[in-house]
Amino acid sequence: MANERNCIEHPTVINNVEYTLQSRTVELDDGMRHQEYRVLLNGDEIKSWTRGDILPYFGLKQD
């Protein structure tokens, strides 16, 4: 189950459109962890939670 307290948001502009990137760490029942991200446009989800760490592609770091 995802730990929502670890969800961070980064506004990002692509082709003059502002998107919100959300990133979170998911901890599974067996203790394993992985990164997930999703993309919002005007508060609407346009890409659902997907496994991976997208932040480095935008020069962003997860704190």
N, CA, C and O atoms as a Tinker XYZ file with bonds, in Angstrom:
   252  protein
     1  N      0.843000   -1.181000    0.000000    73     2
     2  CA     0.000000    0.000000    0.000000    64     1     3
     3  C      0.881000    1.235000    0.000000    63     2     4     5
     4  O      1.904000    1.256000    0.685000    81     3
     5  N      0.522000    2.233000   -0.729000    73     3     6
     6  CA     1.334000    3.450000   -0.828000    64     5     7
     7  C      1.252000    4.265000    0.443000    63     6     8     9
     8  O      0.209000    4.349000    1.092000    81     7
     9  N      2.372000    4.857000    0.777000    73     7    10
    10  CA     2.402000    5.773000    1.903000    64     9    11
    11  C      2.176000    7.169000    1.348000    63    10    12    13
    12  O      3.106000    7.786000    0.831000    81    11
    13  N      0.954000    7.674000    1.448000    73    11    14
    14  CA     0.592000    8.953000    0.851000    64    13    15
    15  C      1.365000   10.125000    1.446000    63    14    16    17
    16  O      1.459000   11.177000    0.813000    81    15
    17  N      1.920000    9.969000    2.645000    73    15    18
    18  CA     2.700000   11.045000    3.233000    64    17    19
    19  C      3.961000   11.302000    2.426000    63    18    20    21
    20  O      4.529000   12.392000    2.500000    81    19
    21  N      4.408000   10.321000    1.659000    73    19    22
    22  CA     5.598000   10.471000    0.847000    64    21    23
    23  C      5.296000   10.998000   -0.550000    63    22    24    25
    24  O      6.216000   11.127000   -1.358000    81    23
    25  N      4.061000   11.300000   -0.858000    73    23    26
    26  CA     3.693000   11.810000   -2.171000    64    25    27
    27  C      4.147000   13.259000   -2.274000    63    26    28    29
    28  O      3.811000   14.093000   -1.433000    81    27
    29  N      4.917000   13.545000   -3.323000    73    27    30
    30  CA     5.360000   14.919000   -3.547000    64    29    31
    31  C      4.869000   15.375000   -4.908000    63    30    32    33
    32  O      4.648000   14.557000   -5.801000    81    31
    33  N      4.698000   16.678000   -5.067000    73    31    34
    34  CA     4.200000   17.248000   -6.313000    64    33    35
    35  C      5.207000   18.237000   -6.875000    63    34    36    37
    36  O      5.871000   18.965000   -6.137000    81    35
    37  N      5.306000   18.246000   -8.206000    73    35    38
    38  CA     6.176000   19.183000   -8.905000    64    37    39
    39  C      5.427000   19.732000  -10.105000    63    38    40    41
    40  O      5.096000   18.978000  -11.020000    81    39
    41  N      5.148000   21.056000  -10.124000    73    39    42
    42  CA     4.574000   21.641000  -11.336000    64    41    43
    43  C      5.647000   21.638000  -12.426000    63    42    44    45
    44  O      6.802000   21.980000  -12.170000    81    43
    45  N      5.258000   21.251000  -13.638000    73    43    46
    46  CA     6.189000   21.131000  -14.748000    64    45    47
    47  C      5.521000   21.665000  -16.010000    63    46    48    49
    48  O      4.371000   21.329000  -16.291000    81    47
    49  N      6.225000   22.485000  -16.767000    73    47    50
    50  CA     5.686000   23.034000  -18.007000    64    49    51
    51  C      6.297000   22.298000  -19.189000    63    50    52    53
    52  O      7.517000   22.221000  -19.330000    81    51
    53  N      5.423000   21.757000  -20.037000    73    51    54
    54  CA     5.838000   21.063000  -21.251000    64    53    55
    55  C      5.046000   21.659000  -22.404000    63    54    56    57
    56  O      3.815000   21.630000  -22.386000    81    55
    57  N      5.732000   22.197000  -23.405000    73    55    58
    58  CA     5.065000   22.832000  -24.554000    64    57    59
    59  C      4.040000   23.872000  -24.111000    63    58    60    61
    60  O      2.922000   23.917000  -24.625000    81    59
    61  N      4.430000   24.701000  -23.158000    73    59    62
    62  CA     3.598000   25.785000  -22.634000    64    61    63
    63  C      2.337000   25.313000  -21.915000    63    62    64    65
    64  O      1.396000   26.089000  -21.750000    81    63
    65  N      2.305000   24.056000  -21.488000    73    63    66
    66  CA     1.183000   23.521000  -20.712000    64    65    67
    67  C      1.734000   23.100000  -19.355000    63    66    68    69
    68  O      2.735000   22.387000  -19.280000    81    67
    69  N      1.075000   23.545000  -18.277000    73    67    70
    70  CA     1.544000   23.191000  -16.938000    64    69    71
    71  C      0.875000   21.912000  -16.450000    63    70    72    73
    72  O     -0.347000   21.824000  -16.338000    81    71
    73  N      1.709000   20.938000  -16.170000    73    71    74
    74  CA     1.285000   19.654000  -15.620000    64    73    75
    75  C      1.763000   19.564000  -14.174000    63    74    76    77
    76  O      2.682000   20.280000  -13.776000    81    75
    77  N      1.154000   18.702000  -13.405000    73    75    78
    78  CA     1.633000   18.399000  -12.063000    64    77    79
    79  C      2.099000   16.954000  -12.066000    63    78    80    81
    80  O      1.336000   16.036000  -12.365000    81    79
    81  N      3.382000   16.771000  -11.722000    73    79    82
    82  CA     3.928000   15.433000  -11.561000    64    81    83
    83  C      3.844000   15.063000  -10.096000    63    82    84    85
    84  O      4.283000   15.828000   -9.238000    81    83
    85  N      3.295000   13.922000   -9.804000    73    83    86
    86  CA     3.270000   13.420000   -8.437000    64    85    87
    87  C      4.132000   12.171000   -8.373000    63    86    88    89
    88  O      4.109000   11.334000   -9.275000    81    87
    89  N      4.883000   12.062000   -7.307000    73    87    90
    90  CA     5.767000   10.922000   -7.122000    64    89    91
    91  C      5.574000   10.390000   -5.714000    63    90    92    93
    92  O      5.366000   11.158000   -4.774000    81    91
    93  N      5.643000    9.084000   -5.574000    73    91    94
    94  CA     5.503000    8.485000   -4.249000    64    93    95
    95  C      6.316000    7.206000   -4.175000    63    94    96    97
    96  O      6.665000    6.607000   -5.193000    81    95
    97  N      6.606000    6.809000   -2.961000    73    95    98
    98  CA     7.266000    5.545000   -2.693000    64    97    99
    99  C      6.220000    4.576000   -2.179000    63    98   100   101
   100  O      5.464000    4.889000   -1.259000    81    99
   101  N      6.183000    3.411000   -2.775000    73    99   102
   102  CA     5.231000    2.376000   -2.376000    64   101   103
   103  C      6.001000    1.300000   -1.629000    63   102   104   105
   104  O      7.006000    0.784000   -2.118000    81   103
   105  N      5.518000    0.970000   -0.438000    73   103   106
   106  CA     6.108000   -0.126000    0.324000    64   105   107
   107  C      5.142000   -1.289000    0.309000    63   106   108   109
   108  O      3.992000   -1.163000    0.731000    81   107
   109  N      5.616000   -2.422000   -0.180000    73   107   110
   110  CA     4.790000   -3.618000   -0.272000    64   109   111
   111  C      4.775000   -4.367000    1.052000    63   110   112   113
   112  O      5.579000   -4.086000    1.940000    81   111
   113  N      3.866000   -5.310000    1.179000    73   111   114
   114  CA     3.730000   -6.085000    2.411000    64   113   115
   115  C      5.016000   -6.815000    2.788000    63   114   116   117
   116  O      5.275000   -7.040000    3.970000    81   115
   117  N      5.823000   -7.185000    1.795000    73   115   118
   118  CA     7.065000   -7.912000    2.075000    64   117   119
   119  C      8.243000   -6.980000    2.391000    63   118   120   121
   120  O      9.375000   -7.440000    2.545000    81   119
   121  N      7.974000   -5.665000    2.487000    73   119   122
   122  CA     9.007000   -4.704000    2.830000    64   121   123
   123  C      9.730000   -4.103000    1.639000    63   122   124   125
   124  O     10.490000   -3.149000    1.807000    81   123
   125  N      9.518000   -4.631000    0.445000    73   123   126
   126  CA    10.141000   -4.077000   -0.757000    64   125   127
   127  C      9.510000   -2.726000   -1.078000    63   126   128   129
   128  O      8.340000   -2.487000   -0.779000    81   127
   129  N     10.298000   -1.851000   -1.686000    73   127   130
   130  CA     9.810000   -0.520000   -2.064000    64   129   131
   131  C     10.082000   -0.254000   -3.536000    63   130   132   133
   132  O     11.028000   -0.784000   -4.119000    81   131
   133  N      9.226000    0.583000   -4.125000    73   131   134
   134  CA     9.481000    1.084000   -5.470000    64   133   135
   135  C      8.827000    2.460000   -5.621000    63   134   136   137
   136  O      7.962000    2.846000   -4.834000    81   135
   137  N      9.262000    3.184000   -6.648000    73   135   138
   138  CA     8.737000    4.516000   -6.945000    64   137   139
   139  C      7.581000    4.401000   -7.929000    63   138   140   141
   140  O      7.559000    3.516000   -8.784000    81   139
   141  N      6.630000    5.305000   -7.793000    73   139   142
   142  CA     5.532000    5.450000   -8.747000    64   141   143
   143  C      5.330000    6.925000   -9.029000    63   142   144   145
   144  O      5.683000    7.779000   -8.215000    81   143
   145  N      4.760000    7.219000  -10.188000    73   143   146
   146  CA     4.430000    8.604000  -10.524000    64   145   147
   147  C      3.092000    8.633000  -11.254000    63   146   148   149
   148  O      2.627000    7.628000  -11.792000    81   147
   149  N      2.491000    9.824000  -11.251000    73   147   150
   150  CA     1.315000   10.058000  -12.079000    64   149   151
   151  C      1.357000   11.497000  -12.546000    63   150   152   153
   152  O      2.114000   12.311000  -12.018000    81   151
   153  N      0.531000   11.809000  -13.552000    73   151   154
   154  CA     0.534000   13.129000  -14.155000    64   153   155
   155  C     -0.886000   13.692000  -14.105000    63   154   156   157
   156  O     -1.854000   13.018000  -14.458000    81   155
   157  N     -0.983000   14.946000  -13.655000    73   155   158
   158  CA    -2.264000   15.648000  -13.586000    64   157   159
   159  C     -2.234000   16.871000  -14.499000    63   158   160   161
   160  O     -1.190000   17.498000  -14.682000    81   159
   161  N     -3.373000   17.193000  -15.058000    73   159   162
   162  CA    -3.554000   18.400000  -15.850000    64   161   163
   163  C     -4.792000   19.095000  -15.323000    63   162   164   165
   164  O     -5.899000   18.564000  -15.410000    81   163
   165  N     -4.602000   20.283000  -14.778000    73   163   166
   166  CA    -5.710000   21.030000  -14.164000    64   165   167
   167  C     -6.438000   20.202000  -13.111000    63   166   168   169
   168  O     -7.659000   20.289000  -12.980000    81   167
   169  N     -5.691000   19.403000  -12.368000    73   167   170
   170  CA    -6.259000   18.588000  -11.306000    64   169   171
   171  C     -6.851000   17.263000  -11.761000    63   170   172   173
   172  O     -7.235000   16.437000  -10.933000    81   171
   173  N     -6.926000   17.055000  -13.078000    73   171   174
   174  CA    -7.460000   15.795000  -13.613000    64   173   175
   175  C     -6.310000   14.841000  -13.918000    63   174   176   177
   176  O     -5.294000   15.240000  -14.488000    81   175
   177  N     -6.478000   13.602000  -13.540000    73   175   178
   178  CA    -5.460000   12.593000  -13.800000    64   177   179
   179  C     -5.441000   12.256000  -15.290000    63   178   180   181
   180  O     -6.450000   11.833000  -15.853000    81   179
   181  N     -4.274000   12.449000  -15.923000    73   179   182
   182  CA    -4.158000   12.085000  -17.333000    64   181   183
   183  C     -3.247000   10.877000  -17.526000    63   182   184   185
   184  O     -3.241000   10.271000  -18.597000    81   183
   185  N     -2.486000   10.525000  -16.507000    73   183   186
   186  CA    -1.704000    9.281000  -16.485000    64   185   187
   187  C     -1.770000    8.761000  -15.068000    63   186   188   189
   188  O     -1.335000    9.431000  -14.132000    81   187
   189  N     -2.318000    7.560000  -14.908000    73   187   190
   190  CA    -2.496000    7.002000  -13.574000    64   189   191
   191  C     -1.156000    6.558000  -12.996000    63   190   192   193
   192  O     -0.137000    6.552000  -13.685000    81   191
   193  N     -1.179000    6.191000  -11.732000    73   191   194
   194  CA     0.040000    5.768000  -11.054000    64   193   195
   195  C      0.725000    4.676000  -11.864000    63   194   196   197
   196  O      0.125000    3.659000  -12.214000    81   195
   197  N      2.002000    4.919000  -12.149000    73   195   198
   198  CA     2.810000    4.023000  -12.971000    64   197   199
   199  C      4.131000    3.790000  -12.259000    63   198   200   201
   200  O      4.732000    4.721000  -11.724000    81   199
   201  N      4.571000    2.562000  -12.257000    73   199   202
   202  CA     5.824000    2.243000  -11.596000    64   201   203
   203  C      6.994000    2.897000  -12.338000    63   202   204   205
   204  O      7.092000    2.810000  -13.562000    81   203
   205  N      7.864000    3.542000  -11.591000    73   203   206
   206  CA     9.039000    4.187000  -12.157000    64   205   207
   207  C      9.307000    5.512000  -11.460000    63   206   208   209
   208  O      8.461000    6.031000  -10.730000    81   207
   209  N     10.494000    6.048000  -11.697000    73   207   210
   210  CA    10.887000    7.330000  -11.109000    64   209   211
   211  C     11.104000    8.314000  -12.242000    63   210   212   213
   212  O     12.159000    8.314000  -12.877000    81   211
   213  N     10.110000    9.151000  -12.499000    73   211   214
   214  CA    10.149000   10.084000  -13.620000    64   213   215
   215  C     10.895000   11.380000  -13.276000    63   214   216   217
   216  O     11.338000   12.088000  -14.181000    81   215
   217  N     11.038000   11.695000  -12.005000    73   215   218
   218  CA    11.593000   12.981000  -11.604000    64   217   219
   219  C     12.972000   13.281000  -12.188000    63   218   220   221
   220  O     13.199000   14.419000  -12.600000    81   219
   221  N     13.912000   12.325000  -12.249000    73   219   222
   222  CA    15.215000   12.643000  -12.826000    64   221   223
   223  C     15.150000   13.129000  -14.284000    63   222   224   225
   224  O     16.031000   13.872000  -14.718000    81   223
   225  N     14.131000   12.726000  -15.040000    73   223   226
   226  CA    13.990000   13.153000  -16.419000    64   225   227
   227  C     13.694000   14.649000  -16.517000    63   226   228   229
   228  O     13.912000   15.263000  -17.562000    81   227
   229  N     13.200000   15.227000  -15.433000    73   227   230
   230  CA    12.885000   16.648000  -15.398000    64   229   231
   231  C     13.875000   17.417000  -14.521000    63   230   232   233
   232  O     13.639000   18.574000  -14.174000    81   231
   233  N     14.974000   16.770000  -14.171000    73   231   234
   234  CA    16.001000   17.413000  -13.345000    64   233   235
   235  C     15.551000   17.656000  -11.921000    63   234   236   237
   236  O     16.052000   18.564000  -11.259000    81   235
   237  N     14.606000   16.851000  -11.437000    73   235   238
   238  CA    14.063000   17.007000  -10.089000    64   237   239
   239  C     14.545000   15.871000   -9.196000    63   238   240   241
   240  O     14.840000   14.774000   -9.670000    81   239
   241  N     14.620000   16.148000   -7.908000    73   239   242
   242  CA    15.017000   15.126000   -6.940000    64   241   243
   243  C     13.881000   14.911000   -5.968000    63   242   244   245
   244  O     13.135000   15.832000   -5.637000    81   243
   245  N     13.764000   13.670000   -5.514000    73   243   246
   246  CA    12.787000   13.372000   -4.464000    64   245   247
   247  C     13.478000   13.552000   -3.134000    63   246   248   249
   248  O     14.552000   12.993000   -2.912000    81   247
   249  N     12.878000   14.326000   -2.244000    73   247   250
   250  CA    13.464000   14.586000   -0.931000    64   249   251
   251  C     13.260000   13.443000    0.009000    63   250   252
   252  O     13.696000   13.503000    1.159000    81   251
